[in-house]
XYZ file of C-alpha atoms in Angstrom:
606
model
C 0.000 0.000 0.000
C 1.669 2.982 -1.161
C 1.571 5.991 2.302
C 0.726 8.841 -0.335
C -0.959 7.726 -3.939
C -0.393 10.637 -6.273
C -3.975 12.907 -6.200
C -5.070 11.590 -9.222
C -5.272 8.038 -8.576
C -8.661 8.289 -6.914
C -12.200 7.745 -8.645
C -15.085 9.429 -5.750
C -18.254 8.107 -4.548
C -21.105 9.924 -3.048
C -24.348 10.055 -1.693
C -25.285 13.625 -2.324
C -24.920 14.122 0.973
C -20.923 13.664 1.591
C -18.589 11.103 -0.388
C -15.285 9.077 0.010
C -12.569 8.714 -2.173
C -10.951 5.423 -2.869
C -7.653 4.916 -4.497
C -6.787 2.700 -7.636
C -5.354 0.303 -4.553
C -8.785 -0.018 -3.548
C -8.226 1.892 -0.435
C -10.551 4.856 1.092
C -8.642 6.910 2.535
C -10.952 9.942 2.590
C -14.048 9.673 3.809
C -16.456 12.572 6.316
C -19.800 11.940 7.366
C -22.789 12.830 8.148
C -21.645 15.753 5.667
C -19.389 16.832 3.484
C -17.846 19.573 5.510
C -17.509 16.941 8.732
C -14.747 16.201 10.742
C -13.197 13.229 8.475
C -13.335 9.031 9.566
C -10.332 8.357 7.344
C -8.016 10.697 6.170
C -4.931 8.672 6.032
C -4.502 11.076 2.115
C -3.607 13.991 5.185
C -2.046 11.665 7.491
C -1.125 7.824 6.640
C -0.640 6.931 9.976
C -3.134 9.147 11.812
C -5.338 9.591 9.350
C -7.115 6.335 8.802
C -8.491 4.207 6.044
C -10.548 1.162 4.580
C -8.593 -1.463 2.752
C -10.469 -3.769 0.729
C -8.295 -5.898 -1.824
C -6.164 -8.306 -2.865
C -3.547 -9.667 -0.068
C -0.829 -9.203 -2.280
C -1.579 -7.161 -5.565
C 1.483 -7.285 -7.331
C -0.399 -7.100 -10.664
C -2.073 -4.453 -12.578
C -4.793 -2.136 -10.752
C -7.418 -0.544 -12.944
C -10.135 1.944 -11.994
C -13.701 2.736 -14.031
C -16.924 3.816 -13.516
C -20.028 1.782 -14.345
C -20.790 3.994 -17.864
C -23.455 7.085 -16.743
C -22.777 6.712 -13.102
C -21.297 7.262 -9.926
C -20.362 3.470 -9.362
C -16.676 2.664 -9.057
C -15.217 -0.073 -10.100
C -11.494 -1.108 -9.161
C -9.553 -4.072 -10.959
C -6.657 -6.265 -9.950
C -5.331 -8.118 -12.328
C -2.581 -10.896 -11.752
C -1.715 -14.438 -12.925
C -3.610 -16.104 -10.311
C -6.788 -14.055 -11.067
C -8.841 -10.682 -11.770
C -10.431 -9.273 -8.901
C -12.581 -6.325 -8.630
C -14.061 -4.059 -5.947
C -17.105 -2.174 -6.840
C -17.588 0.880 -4.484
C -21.069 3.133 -3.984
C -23.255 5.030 -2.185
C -27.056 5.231 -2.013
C -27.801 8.298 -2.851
C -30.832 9.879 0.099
C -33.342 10.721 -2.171
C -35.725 12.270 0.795
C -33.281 15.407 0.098
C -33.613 15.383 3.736
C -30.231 15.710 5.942
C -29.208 12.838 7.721
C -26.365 11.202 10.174
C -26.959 7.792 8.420
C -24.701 7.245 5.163
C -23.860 4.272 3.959
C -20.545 3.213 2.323
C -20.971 -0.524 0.398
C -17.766 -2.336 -1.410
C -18.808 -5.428 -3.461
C -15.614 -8.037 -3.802
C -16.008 -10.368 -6.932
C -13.665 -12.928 -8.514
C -13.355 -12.560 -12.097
C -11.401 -15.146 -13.385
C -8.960 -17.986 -11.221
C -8.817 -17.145 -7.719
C -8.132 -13.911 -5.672
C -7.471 -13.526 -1.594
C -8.626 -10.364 -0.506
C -7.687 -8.551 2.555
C -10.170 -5.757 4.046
C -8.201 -3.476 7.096
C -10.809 -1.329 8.789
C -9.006 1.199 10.751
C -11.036 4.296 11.025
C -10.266 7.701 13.272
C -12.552 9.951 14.327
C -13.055 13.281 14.373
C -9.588 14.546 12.362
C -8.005 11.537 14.188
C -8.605 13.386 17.346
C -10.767 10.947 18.810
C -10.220 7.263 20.566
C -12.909 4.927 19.377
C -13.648 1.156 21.484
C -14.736 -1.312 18.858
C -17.102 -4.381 20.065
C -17.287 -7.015 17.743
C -20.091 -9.420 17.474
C -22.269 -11.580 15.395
C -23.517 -8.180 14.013
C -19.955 -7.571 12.682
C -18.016 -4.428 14.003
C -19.132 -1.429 16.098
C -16.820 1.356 16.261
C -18.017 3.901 19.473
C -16.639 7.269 19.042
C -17.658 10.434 21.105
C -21.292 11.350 19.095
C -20.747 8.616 16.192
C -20.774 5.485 15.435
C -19.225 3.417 13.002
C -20.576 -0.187 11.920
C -18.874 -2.788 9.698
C -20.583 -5.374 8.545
C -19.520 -8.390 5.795
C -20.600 -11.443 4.341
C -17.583 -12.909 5.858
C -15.375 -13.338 9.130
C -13.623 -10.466 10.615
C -11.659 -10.026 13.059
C -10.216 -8.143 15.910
C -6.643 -5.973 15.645
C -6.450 -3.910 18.486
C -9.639 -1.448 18.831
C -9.403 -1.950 14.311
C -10.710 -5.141 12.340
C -8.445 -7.412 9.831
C -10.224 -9.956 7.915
C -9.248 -12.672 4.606
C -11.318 -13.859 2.576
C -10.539 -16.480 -0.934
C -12.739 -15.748 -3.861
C -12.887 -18.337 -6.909
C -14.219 -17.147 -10.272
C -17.730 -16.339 -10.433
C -17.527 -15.881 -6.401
C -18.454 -12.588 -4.546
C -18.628 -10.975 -1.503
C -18.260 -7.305 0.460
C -18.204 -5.467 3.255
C -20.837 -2.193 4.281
C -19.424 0.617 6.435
C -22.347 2.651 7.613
C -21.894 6.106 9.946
C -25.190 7.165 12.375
C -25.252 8.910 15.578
C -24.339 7.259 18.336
C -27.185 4.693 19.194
C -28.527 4.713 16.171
C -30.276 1.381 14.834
C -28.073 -1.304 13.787
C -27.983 -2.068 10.312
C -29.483 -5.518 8.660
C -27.004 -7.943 7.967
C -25.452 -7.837 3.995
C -26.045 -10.508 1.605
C -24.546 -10.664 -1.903
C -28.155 -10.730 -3.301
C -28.750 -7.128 -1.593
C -25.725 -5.849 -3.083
C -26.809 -6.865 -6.522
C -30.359 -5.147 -5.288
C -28.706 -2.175 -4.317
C -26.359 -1.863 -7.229
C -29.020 -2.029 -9.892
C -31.489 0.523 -7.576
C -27.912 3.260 -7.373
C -27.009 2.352 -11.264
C -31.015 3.213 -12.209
C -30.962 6.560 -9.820
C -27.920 8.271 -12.061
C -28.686 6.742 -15.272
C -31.835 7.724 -14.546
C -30.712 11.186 -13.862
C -28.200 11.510 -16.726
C -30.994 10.967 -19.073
C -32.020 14.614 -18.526
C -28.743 15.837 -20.400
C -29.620 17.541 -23.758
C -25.458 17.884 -24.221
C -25.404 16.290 -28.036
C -21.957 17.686 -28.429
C -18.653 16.024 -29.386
C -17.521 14.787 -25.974
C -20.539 13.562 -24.608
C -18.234 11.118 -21.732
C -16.208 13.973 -20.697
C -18.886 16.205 -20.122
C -21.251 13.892 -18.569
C -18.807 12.534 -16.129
C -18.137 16.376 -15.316
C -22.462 16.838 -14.678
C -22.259 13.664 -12.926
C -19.017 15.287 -10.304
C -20.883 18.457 -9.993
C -24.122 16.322 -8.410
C -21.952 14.547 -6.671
C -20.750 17.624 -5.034
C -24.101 19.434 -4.477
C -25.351 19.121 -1.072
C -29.078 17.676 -2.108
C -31.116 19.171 0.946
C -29.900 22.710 0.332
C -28.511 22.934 -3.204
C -25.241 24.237 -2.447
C -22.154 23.017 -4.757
C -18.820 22.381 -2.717
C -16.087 23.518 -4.185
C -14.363 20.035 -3.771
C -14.470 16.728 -1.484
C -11.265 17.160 0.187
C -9.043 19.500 2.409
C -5.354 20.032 2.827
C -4.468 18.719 -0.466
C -1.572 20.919 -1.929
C -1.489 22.991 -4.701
C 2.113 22.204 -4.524
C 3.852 19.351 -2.524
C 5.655 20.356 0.906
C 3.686 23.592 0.498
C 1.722 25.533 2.464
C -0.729 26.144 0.262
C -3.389 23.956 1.426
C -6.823 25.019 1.799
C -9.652 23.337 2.768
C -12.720 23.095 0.153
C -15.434 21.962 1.571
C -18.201 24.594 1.534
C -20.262 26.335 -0.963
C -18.231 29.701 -2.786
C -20.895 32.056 -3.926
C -18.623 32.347 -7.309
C -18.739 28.531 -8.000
C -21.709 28.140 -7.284
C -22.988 31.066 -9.135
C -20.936 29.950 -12.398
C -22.665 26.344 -12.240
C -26.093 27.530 -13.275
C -25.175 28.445 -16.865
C -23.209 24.783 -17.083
C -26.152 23.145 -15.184
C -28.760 24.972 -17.280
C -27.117 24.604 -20.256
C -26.958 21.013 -20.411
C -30.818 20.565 -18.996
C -30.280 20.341 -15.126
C -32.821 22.864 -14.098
C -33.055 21.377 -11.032
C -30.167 21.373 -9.544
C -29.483 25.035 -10.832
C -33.153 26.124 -9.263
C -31.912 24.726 -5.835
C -28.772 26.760 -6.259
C -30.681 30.322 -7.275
C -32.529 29.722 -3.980
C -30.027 28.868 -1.760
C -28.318 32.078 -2.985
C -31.512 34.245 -2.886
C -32.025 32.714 0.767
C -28.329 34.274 1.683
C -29.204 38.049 0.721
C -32.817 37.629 2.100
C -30.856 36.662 5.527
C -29.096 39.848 5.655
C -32.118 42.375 5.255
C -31.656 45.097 7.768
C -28.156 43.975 8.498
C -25.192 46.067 8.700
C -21.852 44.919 6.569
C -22.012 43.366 3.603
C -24.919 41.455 2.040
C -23.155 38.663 1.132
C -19.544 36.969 2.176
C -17.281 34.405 -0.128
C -18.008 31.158 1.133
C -20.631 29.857 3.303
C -21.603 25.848 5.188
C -23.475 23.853 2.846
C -26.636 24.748 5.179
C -25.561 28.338 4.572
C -24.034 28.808 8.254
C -21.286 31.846 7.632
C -18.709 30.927 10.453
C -16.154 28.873 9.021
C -13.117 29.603 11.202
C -9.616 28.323 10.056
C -7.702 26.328 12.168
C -4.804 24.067 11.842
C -4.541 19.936 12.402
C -0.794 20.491 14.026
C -1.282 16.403 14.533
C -1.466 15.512 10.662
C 1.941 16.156 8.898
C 0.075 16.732 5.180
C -0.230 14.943 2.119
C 3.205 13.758 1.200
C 4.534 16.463 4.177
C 2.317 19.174 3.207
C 1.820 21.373 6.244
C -0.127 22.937 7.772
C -3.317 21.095 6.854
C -6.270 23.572 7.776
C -10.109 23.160 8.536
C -12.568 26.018 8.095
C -11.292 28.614 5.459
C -10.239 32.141 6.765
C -10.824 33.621 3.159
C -14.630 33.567 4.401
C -13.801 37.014 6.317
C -12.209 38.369 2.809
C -13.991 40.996 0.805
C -14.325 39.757 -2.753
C -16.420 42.631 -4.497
C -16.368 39.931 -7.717
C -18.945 37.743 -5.745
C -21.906 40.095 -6.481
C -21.244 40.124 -10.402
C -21.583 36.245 -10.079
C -24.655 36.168 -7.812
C -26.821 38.027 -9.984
C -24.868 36.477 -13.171
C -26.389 33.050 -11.335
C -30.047 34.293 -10.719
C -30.140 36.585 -14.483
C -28.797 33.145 -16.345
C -31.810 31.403 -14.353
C -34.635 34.544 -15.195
C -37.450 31.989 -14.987
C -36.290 30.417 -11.873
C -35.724 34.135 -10.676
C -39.472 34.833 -11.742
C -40.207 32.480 -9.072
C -39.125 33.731 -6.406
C -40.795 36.214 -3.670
C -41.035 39.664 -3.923
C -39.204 39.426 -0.586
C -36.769 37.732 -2.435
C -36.859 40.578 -5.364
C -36.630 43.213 -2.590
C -33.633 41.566 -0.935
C -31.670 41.736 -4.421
C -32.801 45.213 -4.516
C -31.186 46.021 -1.339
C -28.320 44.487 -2.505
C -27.973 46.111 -6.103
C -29.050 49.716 -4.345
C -26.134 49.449 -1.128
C -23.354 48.085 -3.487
C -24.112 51.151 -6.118
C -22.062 52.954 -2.958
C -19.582 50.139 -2.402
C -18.359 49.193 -5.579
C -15.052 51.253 -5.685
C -12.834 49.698 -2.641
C -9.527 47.861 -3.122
C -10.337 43.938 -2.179
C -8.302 40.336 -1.701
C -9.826 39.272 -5.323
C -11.168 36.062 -6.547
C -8.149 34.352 -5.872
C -8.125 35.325 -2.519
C -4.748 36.800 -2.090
C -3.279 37.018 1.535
C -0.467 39.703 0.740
C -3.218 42.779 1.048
C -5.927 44.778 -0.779
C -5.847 45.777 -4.389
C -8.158 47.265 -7.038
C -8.597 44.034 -8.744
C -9.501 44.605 -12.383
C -11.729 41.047 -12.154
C -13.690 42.651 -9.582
C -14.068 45.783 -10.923
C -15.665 43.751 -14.172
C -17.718 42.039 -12.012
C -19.313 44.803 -10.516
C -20.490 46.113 -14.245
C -21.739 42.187 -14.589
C -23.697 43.127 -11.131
C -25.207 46.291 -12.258
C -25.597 45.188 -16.100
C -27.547 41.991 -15.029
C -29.701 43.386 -12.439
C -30.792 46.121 -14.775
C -31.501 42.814 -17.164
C -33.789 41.452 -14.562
C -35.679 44.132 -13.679
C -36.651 44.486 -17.302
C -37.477 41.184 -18.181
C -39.289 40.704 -14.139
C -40.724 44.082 -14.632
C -40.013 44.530 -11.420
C -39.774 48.142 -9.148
C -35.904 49.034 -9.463
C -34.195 51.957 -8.634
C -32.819 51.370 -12.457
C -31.281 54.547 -12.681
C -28.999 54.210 -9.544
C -28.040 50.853 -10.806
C -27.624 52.509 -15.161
C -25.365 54.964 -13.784
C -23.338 52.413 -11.435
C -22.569 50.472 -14.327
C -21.775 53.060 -16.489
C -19.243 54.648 -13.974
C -17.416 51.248 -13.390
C -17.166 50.317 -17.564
C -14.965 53.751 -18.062
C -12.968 53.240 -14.932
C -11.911 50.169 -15.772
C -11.564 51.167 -19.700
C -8.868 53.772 -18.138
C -6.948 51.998 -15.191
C -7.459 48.543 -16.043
C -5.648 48.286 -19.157
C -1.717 48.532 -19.852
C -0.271 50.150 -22.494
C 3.258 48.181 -22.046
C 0.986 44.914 -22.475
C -1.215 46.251 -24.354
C -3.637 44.024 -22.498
C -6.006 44.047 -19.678
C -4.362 43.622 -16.589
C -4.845 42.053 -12.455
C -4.835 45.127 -11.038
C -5.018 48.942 -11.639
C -2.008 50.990 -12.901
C -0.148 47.604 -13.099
C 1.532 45.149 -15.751
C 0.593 42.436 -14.226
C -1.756 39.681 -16.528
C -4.759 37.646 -15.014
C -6.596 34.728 -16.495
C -9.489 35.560 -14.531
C -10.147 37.951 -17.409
C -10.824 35.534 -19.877
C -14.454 35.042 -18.433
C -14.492 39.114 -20.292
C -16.176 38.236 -23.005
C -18.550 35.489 -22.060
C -20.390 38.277 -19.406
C -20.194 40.482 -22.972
C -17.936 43.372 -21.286
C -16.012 43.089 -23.895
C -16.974 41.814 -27.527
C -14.605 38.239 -28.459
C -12.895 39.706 -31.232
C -12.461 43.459 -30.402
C -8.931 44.329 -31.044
C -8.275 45.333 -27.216
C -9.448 42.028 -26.512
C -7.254 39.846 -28.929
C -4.312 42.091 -27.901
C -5.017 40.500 -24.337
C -5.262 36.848 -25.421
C -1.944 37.118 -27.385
C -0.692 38.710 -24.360
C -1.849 35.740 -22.017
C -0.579 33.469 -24.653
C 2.804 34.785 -23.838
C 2.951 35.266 -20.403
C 0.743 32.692 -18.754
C 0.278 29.735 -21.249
C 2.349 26.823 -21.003
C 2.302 23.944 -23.549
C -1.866 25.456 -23.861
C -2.067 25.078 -19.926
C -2.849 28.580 -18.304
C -1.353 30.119 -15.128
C -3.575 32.146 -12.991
C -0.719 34.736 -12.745
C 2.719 35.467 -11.813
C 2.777 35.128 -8.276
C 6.481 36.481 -8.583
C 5.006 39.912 -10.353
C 2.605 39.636 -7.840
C 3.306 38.307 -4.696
C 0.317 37.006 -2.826
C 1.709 36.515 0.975
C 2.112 33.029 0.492
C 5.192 30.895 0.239
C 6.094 28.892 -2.238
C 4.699 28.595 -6.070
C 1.930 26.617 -7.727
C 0.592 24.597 -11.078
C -1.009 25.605 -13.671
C -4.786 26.476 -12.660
C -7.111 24.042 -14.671
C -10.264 26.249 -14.197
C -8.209 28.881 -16.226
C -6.975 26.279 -19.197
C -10.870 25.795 -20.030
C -11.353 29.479 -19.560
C -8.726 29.747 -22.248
C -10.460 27.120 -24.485
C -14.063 29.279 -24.185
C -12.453 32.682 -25.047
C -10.334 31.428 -28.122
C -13.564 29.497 -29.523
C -15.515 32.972 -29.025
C -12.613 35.193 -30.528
C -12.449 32.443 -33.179
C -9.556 30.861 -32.999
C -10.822 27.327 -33.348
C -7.836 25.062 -34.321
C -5.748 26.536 -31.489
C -9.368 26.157 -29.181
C -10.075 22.644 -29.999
C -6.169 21.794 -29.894
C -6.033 23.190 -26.398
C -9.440 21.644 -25.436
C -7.985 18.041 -26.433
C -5.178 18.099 -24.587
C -6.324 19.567 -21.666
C -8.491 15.861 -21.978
C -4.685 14.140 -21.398
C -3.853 15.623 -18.037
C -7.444 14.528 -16.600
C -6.868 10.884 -14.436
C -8.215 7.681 -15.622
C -11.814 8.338 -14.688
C -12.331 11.728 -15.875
C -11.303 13.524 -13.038
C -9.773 17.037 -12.393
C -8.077 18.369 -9.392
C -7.322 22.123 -9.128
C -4.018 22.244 -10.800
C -1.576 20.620 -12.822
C 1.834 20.391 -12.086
C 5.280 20.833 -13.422
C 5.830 17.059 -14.287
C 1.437 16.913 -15.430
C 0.418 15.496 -11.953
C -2.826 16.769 -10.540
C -2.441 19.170 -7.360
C -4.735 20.253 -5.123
C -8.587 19.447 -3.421
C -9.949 16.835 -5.609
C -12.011 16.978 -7.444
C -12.623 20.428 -8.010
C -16.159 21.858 -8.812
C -14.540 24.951 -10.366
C -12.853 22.785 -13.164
C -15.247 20.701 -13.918
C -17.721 23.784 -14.464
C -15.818 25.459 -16.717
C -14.794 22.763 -18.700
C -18.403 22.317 -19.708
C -18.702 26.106 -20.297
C -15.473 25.331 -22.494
C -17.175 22.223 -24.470
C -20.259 23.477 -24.752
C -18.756 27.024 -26.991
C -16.456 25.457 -28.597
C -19.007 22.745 -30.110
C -21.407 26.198 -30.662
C -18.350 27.338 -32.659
C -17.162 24.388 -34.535
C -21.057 23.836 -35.469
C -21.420 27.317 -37.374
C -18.117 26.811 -39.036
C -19.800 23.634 -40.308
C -22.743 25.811 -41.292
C -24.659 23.773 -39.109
């Protein structure tokens, strides 16, 4: 069992209520329940001895291990291949489909024997709360009970375990055609034992989880030229919405680095009003209007929260049940993935003022106008507010959407942003025909357009810039054009791609910026930013550039893992850094596939 497994050798399973990654070596070794944003039961991906994990597979796999998902699906499969046999692990969740939130979730790992004959080995050795808290384990005829302070942890099997220390070991011999497996299921302490697994309930269960997102995929109206890549992106974005709220995470994990040894390590586990925002148009787009309607109201519920509040109306991040205090603190106990310390819970950028986070709210609820005429006129009233304070608040230096910790600028990003804010409510009130103070909000926009026509560009460049009265390039810009500040092929706006393309593009993959042009108050350096690649892919197909678009688009597809997944960033050497996998990424890259197949189709003259 290898301590650290790069990032990318992970498929994830979910219940749309929290998920667990397991590696190609058939190990979970991250896993929080009841929610996503829970203290973690294994995290041995942090911390390999501290952390804990589930081990389910063969004693000694000295063969070939190969990972897959069941096609239009969240079902894992994981395959060992050796001369004595194939063996395969097939891991899943139930998905709760009450949408209603609960402390029971249920982890289930089929065993088969493929061909010849396989001994697996299954190590249970979970650890509470962060690894902060001792567990007793009592082990009876109804399998394993791990007690921890609050939660408890049952394993059950269709065959004998057995006890190693206060953890459970167990071996098991398979012969083709044979199967097995072993259910881990979290509850609050107490809670109701579960029934006892049989191998025809987990060929029950498998069809009833393969139905629910095949079921569910069927909705897609994507008829576009990479209909696996895409799906398996609409598939990680459900798996990452929290179903009794509607919030997106912005990924499963914590702590993971965005460069190894690093400090750099965040964690992302909570709903980003800018993620979330930009996964309407994707969602919409490809015919998930419910998901995106959960979203819009989750959002709307934030700003209605705040009415006849002081401060701001809204703040980066939020909990996934849209609880604002998220404070950051550090695991000193875990040493990191692969040494990568400190690894941090709760996110201090929560208390950051992002003035780009009010362009994407109302980008989110004008991109959704008929799930917006839906709402209250409480809800109308409480955008209102909003639109009407920040016509006074828009001009303040801020930390930025990439959340900077080396002080506040005059981001150019969030400068555009506020025009999207202004431009897009005055969009809505039209089409609502709703009371606005329009002219406040007309002359907001107006004001913010010509400043950053003025300060935001640089003549050196001769490109739009990070910040004002800088030299400094940003890929954040590239969403310019798809929120129509700019028009795709003006000649200021070309000027900036070329300019990108030689400052921040490597072999087509797209830094976020120069961290040594502009230092951020971190240590240390970082990948290439994936979000930003597809960003690059959308603006090139809208400034028609195809070849170099769909070039760039296809070999972004290399650096993804073996299932389709993306982490935050690529590396120097193409591994995947980062929280994994990353909503952001998997967002944009259907924005990406989505204009470039628009593009390619009119060339076509289709």
């Amino acid at each position: 069992m290898d301590r650290y497994p790069p990032i990318a050798e992970h498929g994830l399973v979910g219940d749309l209520q929290t998920a667990a990654l397991v590696s190609s070596q058939g190990v979970v070794d991250w896993f929080a329940a009841p929610r996503f944003d829970s203290p973690s039961i294994f995290a041995a991906l942090l911390d390999h001895d501290r952390g804990g994990y589930m081990r389910l597979a063969p004693e000694h796999p000295d063969g070939t291990c190969k990972q897959l998902y069941y096609p239009d699906t969240a079902i894992l499969v994981t395959r060992f291949m050796s001369p004595d046999g194939v063996g395969e692990v097939v891991d899943f969740m139930p998905p709760d489909r009450t949408r209603t939130p609960t402390d029971r979730h249920t982890l289930i790992r089929v065993i088969r024997a493929v061909r010849g004959t396989v001994d697996f080995t299954l190590e249970c050795r979970p650890r509470f709360d962060y690894g902060r808290a001792e567990h007793q384990l009592e082990l009876g005829e109804n399998g394993a009970l791990f007690r921890a302070p609050g939660i408890d942890g049952h394993l059950q099997s269709t065959f004998p375990l057995e006890r190693d220390g206060q953890d459970v070991r167990a071996k098991v011999t398979l012969k083709a055609g044979e199967s097995g497996g072993a259910v881990f299921t979290v509850c609050a302490s107490g809670g109701e034992v579960p029934p006892p697994p049989t191998v025809d309930g987990f060929t029950e269960r498998l069809g009833e989880v393969s139905r629910f997102w095949q079921q569910w995929l069927r909705q897609s109206r994507y008829r576009g030229r990479w209909p696996e890549l895409v799906h398996r992106s609409a598939i990680t974005l459900k798996l990452l919405t929290y179903a009794p709220t509607g919030a997106l995470i912005a990924a499963a994990t914590m702590g993971l680095p965005e460069q190894v040894g690093g400090e750099r390590n965040w964690d992302y586990r909570f709903t980003w009003v800018r993620d979330g925002s930009l996964s309407v148009r994707a969602m919409l787009d490809l015919g998930f209007v419910e998901e995106a309607t959960a979203f819009v109201h989750w959002l709307v519920d934030r700003l209605q929260e705040r009415a006849g509040k002081e401060g701001e109306p809204l703040q980066t991040m939020y909990r996934i049940d849209g609880d604002p205090d998220l404070p950051e603190e550090t695991l000193a106990h875990f040493e990191g993935y692969r040494g990568s310390f400190p690894v941090r819970i709760g996110n201090g950028a929560a208390d950051q003022l992002q003035l780009d986070i009010y362009g994407e709210a109302l980008y989110a609820v004008s991109q959704g106008r008929e799930i917006a005429q839906q709402a209250s006129f409480e809800g109308w009233e409480a955008l209102c507010r909003t639109l009407d304070w920040f016509a006074d608040a828009w001009d303040r230096p801020d930390e930025g959407i990439w959340e900077t910790r080396g002080g506040r600028q005059d981001f150019t990003y969030s400068r555009v942003m506020s025009w999207v804010a202004f431009d897009h409510g005055l969009q809505l009130a039209e089409y609502l025909r709703r009371p606005a103070d329009v002219e406040r909000w007309r002359k907001a926009r107006d004001a913010v357009f010509t400043q950053v026509m003025k300060r935001g560009w640089s003549e050196k460049e001769r490109a739009f810039v990070q910040q004002y009265d800088s030299d400094v390039l940003d890929a954040s810009l590239l969403l310019m054009p798809r929120v129509q500040f700019v028009a795709p092929r003006a000649g200021a706006w070309l000027s900036t791609l070329d300019a990108m393309d030689r400052k921040l593009v490597s072999d087509s993959l797209v830094y976020r910026y120069d961290p040594a042009a502009s230092p951020d108050g971190l240590r240390g350096s970082e990948g290439t930013f994936s979000l930003c690649t597809f960003l690059y892919v959308d603006a090139l197909a809208r400034a028609g550039r195809l070849s170099q678009a769909r070039y760039t688009f296809e070999k972004m597809q290399t650096y993804a893992n073996h299932v389709g997944l993306f982490a935050e960033e690529v590396g120097p050497s193409g591994e995947q850094l980062g929280n994994f996998p990353q909503a952001f990424t998997h967002l944009s890259l259907i924005m990406a596939a989505i204009t470039l197949d628009k593009a390619l189709d009119e060339e076509d003259g289709r």
